[in-house]
Short mmCIF file of C-alpha atoms in Angstrom, two decimals:
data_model
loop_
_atom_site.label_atom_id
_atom_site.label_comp_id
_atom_site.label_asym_id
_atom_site.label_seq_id
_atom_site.Cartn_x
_atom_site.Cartn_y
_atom_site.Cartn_z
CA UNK Z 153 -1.05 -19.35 10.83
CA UNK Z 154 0.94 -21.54 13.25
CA UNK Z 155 -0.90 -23.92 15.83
CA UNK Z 156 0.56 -22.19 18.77
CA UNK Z 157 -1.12 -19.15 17.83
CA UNK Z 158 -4.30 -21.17 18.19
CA UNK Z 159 -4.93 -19.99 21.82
CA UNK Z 160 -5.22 -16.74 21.04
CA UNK Z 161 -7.70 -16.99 18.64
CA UNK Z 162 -10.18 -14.08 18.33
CA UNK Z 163 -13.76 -15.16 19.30
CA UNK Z 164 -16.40 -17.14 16.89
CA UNK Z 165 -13.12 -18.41 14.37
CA UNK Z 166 -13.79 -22.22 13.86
CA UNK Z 167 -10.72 -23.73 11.92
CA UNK Z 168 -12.60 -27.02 11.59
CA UNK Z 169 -13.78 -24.97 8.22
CA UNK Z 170 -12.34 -23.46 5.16
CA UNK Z 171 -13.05 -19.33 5.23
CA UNK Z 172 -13.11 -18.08 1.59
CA UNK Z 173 -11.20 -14.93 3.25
CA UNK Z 174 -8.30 -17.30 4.71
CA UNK Z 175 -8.18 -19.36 1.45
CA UNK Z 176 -7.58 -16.03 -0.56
CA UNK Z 177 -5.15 -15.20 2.30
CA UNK Z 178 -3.10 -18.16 1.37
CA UNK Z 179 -3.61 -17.73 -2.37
CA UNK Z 180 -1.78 -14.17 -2.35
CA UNK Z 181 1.20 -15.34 0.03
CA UNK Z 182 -0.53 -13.97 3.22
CA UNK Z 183 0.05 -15.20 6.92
CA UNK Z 184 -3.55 -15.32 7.92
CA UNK Z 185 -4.39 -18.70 7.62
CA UNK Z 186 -4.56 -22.22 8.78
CA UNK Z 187 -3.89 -26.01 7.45
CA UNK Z 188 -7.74 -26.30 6.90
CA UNK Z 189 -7.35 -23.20 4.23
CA UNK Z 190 -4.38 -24.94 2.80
CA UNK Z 191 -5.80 -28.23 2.29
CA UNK Z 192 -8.93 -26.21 0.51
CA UNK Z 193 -6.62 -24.69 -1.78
CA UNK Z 194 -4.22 -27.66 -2.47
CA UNK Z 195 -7.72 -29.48 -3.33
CA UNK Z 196 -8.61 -26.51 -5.46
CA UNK Z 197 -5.66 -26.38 -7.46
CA UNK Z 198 -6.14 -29.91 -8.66
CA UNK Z 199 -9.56 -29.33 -10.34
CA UNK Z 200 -8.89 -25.69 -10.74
CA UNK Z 201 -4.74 -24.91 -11.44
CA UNK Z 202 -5.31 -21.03 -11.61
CA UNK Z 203 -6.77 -20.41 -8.74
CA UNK Z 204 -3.23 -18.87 -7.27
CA UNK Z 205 -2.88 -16.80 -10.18
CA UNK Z 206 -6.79 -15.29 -10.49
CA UNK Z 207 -6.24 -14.13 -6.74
CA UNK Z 208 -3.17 -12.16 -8.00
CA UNK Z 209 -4.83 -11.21 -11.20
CA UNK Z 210 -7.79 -10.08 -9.04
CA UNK Z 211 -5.90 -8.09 -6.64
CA UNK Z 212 -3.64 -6.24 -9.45
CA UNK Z 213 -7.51 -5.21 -10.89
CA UNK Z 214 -8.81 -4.30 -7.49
CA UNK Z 215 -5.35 -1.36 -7.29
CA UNK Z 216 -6.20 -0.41 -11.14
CA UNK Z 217 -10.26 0.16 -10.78
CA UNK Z 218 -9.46 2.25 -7.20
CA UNK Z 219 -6.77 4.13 -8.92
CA UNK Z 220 -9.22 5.05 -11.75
CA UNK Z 221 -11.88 6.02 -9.12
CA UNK Z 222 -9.50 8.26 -7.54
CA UNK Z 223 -8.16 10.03 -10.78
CA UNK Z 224 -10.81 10.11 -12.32
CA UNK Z 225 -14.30 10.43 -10.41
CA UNK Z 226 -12.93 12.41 -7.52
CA UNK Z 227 -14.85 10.16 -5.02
CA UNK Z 228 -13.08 10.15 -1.39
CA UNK Z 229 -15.02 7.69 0.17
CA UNK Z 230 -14.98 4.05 -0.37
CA UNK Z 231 -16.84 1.28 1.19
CA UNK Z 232 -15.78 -1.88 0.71
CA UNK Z 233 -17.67 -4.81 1.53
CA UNK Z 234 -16.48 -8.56 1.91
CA UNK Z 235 -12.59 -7.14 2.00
CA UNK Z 236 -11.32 -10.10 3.20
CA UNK Z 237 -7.86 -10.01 5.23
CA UNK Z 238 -5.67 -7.32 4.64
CA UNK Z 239 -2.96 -8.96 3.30
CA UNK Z 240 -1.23 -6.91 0.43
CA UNK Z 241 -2.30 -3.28 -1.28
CA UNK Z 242 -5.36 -2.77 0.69
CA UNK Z 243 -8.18 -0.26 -0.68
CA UNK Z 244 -7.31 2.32 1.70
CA UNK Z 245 -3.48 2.40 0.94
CA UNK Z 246 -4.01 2.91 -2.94
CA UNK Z 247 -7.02 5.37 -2.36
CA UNK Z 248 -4.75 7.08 0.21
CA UNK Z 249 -2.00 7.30 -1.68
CA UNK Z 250 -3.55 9.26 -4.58
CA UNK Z 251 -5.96 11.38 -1.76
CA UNK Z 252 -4.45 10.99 2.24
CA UNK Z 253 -7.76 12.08 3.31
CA UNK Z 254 -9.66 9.35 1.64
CA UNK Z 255 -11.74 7.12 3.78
CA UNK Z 256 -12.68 3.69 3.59
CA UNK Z 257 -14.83 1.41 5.67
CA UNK Z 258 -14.22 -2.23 5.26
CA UNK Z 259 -16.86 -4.76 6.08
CA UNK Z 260 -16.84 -8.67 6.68
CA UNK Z 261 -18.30 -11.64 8.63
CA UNK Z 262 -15.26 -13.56 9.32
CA UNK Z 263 -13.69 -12.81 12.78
CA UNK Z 264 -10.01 -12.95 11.62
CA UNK Z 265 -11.17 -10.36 9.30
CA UNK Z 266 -12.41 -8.03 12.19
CA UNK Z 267 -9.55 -9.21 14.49
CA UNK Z 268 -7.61 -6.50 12.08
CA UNK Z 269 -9.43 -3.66 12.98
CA UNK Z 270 -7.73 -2.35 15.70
CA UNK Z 271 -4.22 -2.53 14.16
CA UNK Z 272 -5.76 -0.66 11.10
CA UNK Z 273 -7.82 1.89 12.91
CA UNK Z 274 -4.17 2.24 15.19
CA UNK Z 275 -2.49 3.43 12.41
CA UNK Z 276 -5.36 5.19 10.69
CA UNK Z 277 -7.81 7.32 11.87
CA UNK Z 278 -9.35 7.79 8.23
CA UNK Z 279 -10.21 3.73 7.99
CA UNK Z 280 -12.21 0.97 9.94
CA UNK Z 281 -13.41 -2.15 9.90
CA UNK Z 282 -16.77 -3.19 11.03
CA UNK Z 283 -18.92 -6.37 11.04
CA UNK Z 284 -21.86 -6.57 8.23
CA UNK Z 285 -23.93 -9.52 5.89
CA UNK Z 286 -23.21 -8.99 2.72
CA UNK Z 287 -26.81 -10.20 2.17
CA UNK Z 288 -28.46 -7.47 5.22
CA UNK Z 289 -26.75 -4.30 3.64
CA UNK Z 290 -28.62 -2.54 6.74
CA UNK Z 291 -26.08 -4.15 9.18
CA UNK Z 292 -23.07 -2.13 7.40
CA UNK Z 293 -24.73 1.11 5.82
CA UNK Z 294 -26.92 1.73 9.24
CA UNK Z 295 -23.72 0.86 10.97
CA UNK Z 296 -22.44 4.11 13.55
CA UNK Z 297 -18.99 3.70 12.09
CA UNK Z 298 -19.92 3.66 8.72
CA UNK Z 299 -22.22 7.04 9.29
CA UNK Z 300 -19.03 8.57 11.43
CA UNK Z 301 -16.67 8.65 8.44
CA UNK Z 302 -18.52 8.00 5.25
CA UNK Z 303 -20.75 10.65 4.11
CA UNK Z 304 -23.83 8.75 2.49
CA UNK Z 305 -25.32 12.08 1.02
CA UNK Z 306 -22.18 12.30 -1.32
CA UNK Z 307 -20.55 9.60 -4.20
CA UNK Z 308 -18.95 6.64 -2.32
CA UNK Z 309 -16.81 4.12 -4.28
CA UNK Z 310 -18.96 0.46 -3.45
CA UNK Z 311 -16.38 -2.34 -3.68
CA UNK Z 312 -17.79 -5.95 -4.09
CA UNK Z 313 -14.54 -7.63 -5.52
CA UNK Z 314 -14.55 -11.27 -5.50
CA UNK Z 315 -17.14 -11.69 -3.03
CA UNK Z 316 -21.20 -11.66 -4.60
CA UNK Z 317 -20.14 -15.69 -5.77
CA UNK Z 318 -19.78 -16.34 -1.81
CA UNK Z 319 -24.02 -15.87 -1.76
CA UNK Z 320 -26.61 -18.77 -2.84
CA UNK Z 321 -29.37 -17.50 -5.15
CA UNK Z 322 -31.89 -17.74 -2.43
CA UNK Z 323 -29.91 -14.77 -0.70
CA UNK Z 324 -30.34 -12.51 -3.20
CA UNK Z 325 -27.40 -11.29 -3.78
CA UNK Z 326 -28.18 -9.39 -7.09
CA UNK Z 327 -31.28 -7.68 -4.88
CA UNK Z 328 -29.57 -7.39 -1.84
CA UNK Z 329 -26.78 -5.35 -4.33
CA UNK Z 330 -29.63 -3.03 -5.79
CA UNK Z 331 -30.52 -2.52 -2.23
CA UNK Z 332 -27.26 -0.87 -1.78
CA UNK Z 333 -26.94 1.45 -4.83
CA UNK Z 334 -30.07 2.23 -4.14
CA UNK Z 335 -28.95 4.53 -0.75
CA UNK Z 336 -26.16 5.68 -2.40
CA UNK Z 337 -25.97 9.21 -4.07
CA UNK Z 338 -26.01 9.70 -7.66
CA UNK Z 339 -22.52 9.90 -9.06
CA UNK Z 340 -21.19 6.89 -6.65
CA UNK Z 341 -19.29 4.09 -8.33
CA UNK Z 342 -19.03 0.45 -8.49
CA UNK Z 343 -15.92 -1.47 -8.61
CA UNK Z 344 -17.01 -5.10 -9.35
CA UNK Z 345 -15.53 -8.60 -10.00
CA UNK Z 346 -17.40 -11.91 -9.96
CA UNK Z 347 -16.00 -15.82 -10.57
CA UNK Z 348 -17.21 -16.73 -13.30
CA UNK Z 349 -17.29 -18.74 -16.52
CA UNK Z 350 -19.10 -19.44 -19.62
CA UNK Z 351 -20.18 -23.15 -18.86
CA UNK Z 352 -22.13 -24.88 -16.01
CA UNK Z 353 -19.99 -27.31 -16.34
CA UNK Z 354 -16.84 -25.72 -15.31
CA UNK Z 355 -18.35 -23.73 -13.23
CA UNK Z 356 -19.71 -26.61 -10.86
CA UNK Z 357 -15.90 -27.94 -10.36
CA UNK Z 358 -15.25 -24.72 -8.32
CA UNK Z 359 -18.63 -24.90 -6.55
CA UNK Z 360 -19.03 -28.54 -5.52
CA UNK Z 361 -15.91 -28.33 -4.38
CA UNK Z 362 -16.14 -25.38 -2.24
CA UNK Z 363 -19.96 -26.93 -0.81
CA UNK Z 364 -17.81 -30.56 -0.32
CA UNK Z 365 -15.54 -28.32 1.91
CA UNK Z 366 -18.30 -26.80 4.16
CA UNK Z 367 -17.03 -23.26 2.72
CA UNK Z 368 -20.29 -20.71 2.50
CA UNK Z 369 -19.99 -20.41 -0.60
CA UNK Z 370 -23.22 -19.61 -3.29
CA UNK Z 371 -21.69 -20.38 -6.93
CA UNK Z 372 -19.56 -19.49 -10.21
CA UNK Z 373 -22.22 -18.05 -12.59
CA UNK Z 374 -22.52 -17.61 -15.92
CA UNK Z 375 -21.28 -14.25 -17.42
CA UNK Z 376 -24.66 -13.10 -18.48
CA UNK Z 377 -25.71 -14.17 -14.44
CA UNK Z 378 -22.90 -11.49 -13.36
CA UNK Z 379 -23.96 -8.79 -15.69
CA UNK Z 380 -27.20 -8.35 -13.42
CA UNK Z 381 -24.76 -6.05 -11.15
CA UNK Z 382 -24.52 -3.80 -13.62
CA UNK Z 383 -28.55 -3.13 -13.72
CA UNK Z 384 -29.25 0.55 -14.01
CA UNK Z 385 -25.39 1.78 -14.20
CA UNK Z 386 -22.98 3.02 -16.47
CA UNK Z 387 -20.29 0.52 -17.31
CA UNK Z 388 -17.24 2.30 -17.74
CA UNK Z 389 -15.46 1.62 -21.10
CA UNK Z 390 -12.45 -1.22 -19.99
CA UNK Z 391 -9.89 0.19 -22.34
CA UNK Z 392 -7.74 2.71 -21.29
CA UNK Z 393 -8.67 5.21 -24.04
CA UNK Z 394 -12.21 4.83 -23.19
CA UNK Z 395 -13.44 4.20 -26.62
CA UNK Z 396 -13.78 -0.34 -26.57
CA UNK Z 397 -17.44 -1.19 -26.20
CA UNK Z 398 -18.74 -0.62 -21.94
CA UNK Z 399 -19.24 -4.51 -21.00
CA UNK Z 400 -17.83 -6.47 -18.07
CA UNK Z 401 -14.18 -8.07 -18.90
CA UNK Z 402 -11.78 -10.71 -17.32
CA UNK Z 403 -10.28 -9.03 -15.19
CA UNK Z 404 -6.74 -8.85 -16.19
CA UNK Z 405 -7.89 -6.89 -19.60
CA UNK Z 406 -9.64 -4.34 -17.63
CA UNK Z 407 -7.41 -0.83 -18.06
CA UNK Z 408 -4.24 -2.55 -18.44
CA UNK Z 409 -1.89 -1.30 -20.23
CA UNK Z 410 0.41 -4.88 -20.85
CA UNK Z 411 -3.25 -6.25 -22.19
CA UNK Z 412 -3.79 -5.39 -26.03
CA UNK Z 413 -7.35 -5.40 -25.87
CA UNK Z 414 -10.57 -5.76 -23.15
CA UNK Z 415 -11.83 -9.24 -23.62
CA UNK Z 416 -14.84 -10.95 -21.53
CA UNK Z 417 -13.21 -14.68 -21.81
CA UNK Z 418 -9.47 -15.20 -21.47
CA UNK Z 419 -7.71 -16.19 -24.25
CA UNK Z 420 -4.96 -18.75 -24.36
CA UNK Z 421 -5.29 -21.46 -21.92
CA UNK Z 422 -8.34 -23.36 -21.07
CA UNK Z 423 -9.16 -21.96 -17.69
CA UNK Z 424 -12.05 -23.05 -15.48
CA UNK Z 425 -13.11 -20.21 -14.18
CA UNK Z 426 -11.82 -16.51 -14.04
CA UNK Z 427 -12.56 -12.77 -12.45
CA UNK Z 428 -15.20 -11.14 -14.40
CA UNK Z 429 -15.17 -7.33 -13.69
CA UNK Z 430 -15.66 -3.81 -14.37
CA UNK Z 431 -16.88 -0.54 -12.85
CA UNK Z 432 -19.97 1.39 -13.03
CA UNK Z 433 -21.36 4.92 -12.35
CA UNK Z 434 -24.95 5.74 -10.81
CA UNK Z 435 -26.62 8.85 -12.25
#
């Protein structure tokens, strides 16, 4: 985002700091972000030289776990929490493209995110955007918005994509998670990715770096660390016939068709750190 846009700024945006939201922004090609986000990610791609492509590679999951909700699970109702800007193929265009009555709530903390409400709810009455801690699920499932369009007593699709890493330990953000499924109605889904990696020691490239840049940030876990989402649902077989072993995948292997099989750790190049995902059902 250009400096003479700076005086229009919506109220609380400091762009002294990195925002996780504007640095994703700026990985996907988006307009939605400033030099501090750009220096973050030109930092980040010298420890970290995929970062650019797992923000793609996350986003192309994000359109194939909502289009298996919608096909599949006949949920209408999506809530998706820590969206992030809407820069390209947004939750509520790929649910509403399979279902035009779908509805979907977004929820953030980061004013540029909730600047785009208005233009969204503009063009669509069936979609908002509403301020919420991911770590206080009360502030977004209590919220009147969220109780005007999504029916809690029915399945809702919870998205957390790319987002629980952005809590420290000491938030919770496993429990806070529980917390969540715990008001929703049986039959509900989760669509879930995590950074992640299978060493501390990669791991803590991504992290320090992201603490060194005043980003809130909590840290890349361990794979068995992001399982704990999962707790008490079914994982829903990553293959596309259904029949591979239910267990959380990179990303890029989940349901996709150009991948030959679902595999937890990418294979190939030594990456740092990658998109752990899947999706699971409440009974």
């Amino acid at each position: 985002m250009s400096g003479e846009r700076a005086a229009g700024l919506p109220i609380g945006i400091d762009t002294s700091v990195p925002s996780a939201a504007r640095v994703y922004d700026a990985c996907l090609g988006g307009k939605d972000h400033y030099e501090v986000d750009r220096e973050a990610l030109r930092m980040g791609l010298e420890h970290a030289p995929e970062l650019v492509n797992l923000a793609h590679e996350n986003r192309a999951y994000l359109k194939r776990a909502v289009t298996w909700v919608s096909e599949h699970t006949g949920i209408d109702q999506f809530l998706d929490v820590g969206s992030g800007l809407p820069t390209v193929e947004n939750t509520h265009q790929i649910a509403q493209g399979h279902n035009p009555d779908a509805r979907v709530v977004y929820v953030d903390s980061d004013p540029i995110v909730l600047a785009h409400g208005e233009a969204i709810l503009a063009e669509n009455a069936n979609t908002t955007v509403i301020a919420g801690d991911l770590a206080q699920p009360e502030t977004y499932l209590d919220d009147s918005e969220t109780l005007r369009l999504l029916d809690l007593s029915r399945p809702v699709c919870l998205m957390l994509v790319s987002v629980l890493h952005c809590l420290p330990d000491d938030a919770d953000p496993f429990g806070a998670l529980a917390r969540v499924i715990d008001r929703l109605a049986p039959g509900s889904c989760l669509v879930y990715s995590h950074i992640a990696s299978d060493s501390e020691e990669k791991g803590k490239v991504v992290t320090e770096l992201a603490q060194n840049l005043r980003m809130p940030w909590g840290r890349v876990r361990l794979l068995e660390e992001a399982d704990r989402a999962m707790d008490g649902l079914e994982i829903v077989a990553p293959d596309l016939e259904g029949a591979a072993e239910p267990r959380l995948v990179e990303c890029t292997t989940w349901k996709n068709f150009a991948k030959p099989a679902p595999e937890p750790v990418p294979s190939g190049a030594d990456r740092q750190v990658w998109e752990y995902a899947g999706v699971g059902i409440k009974h």
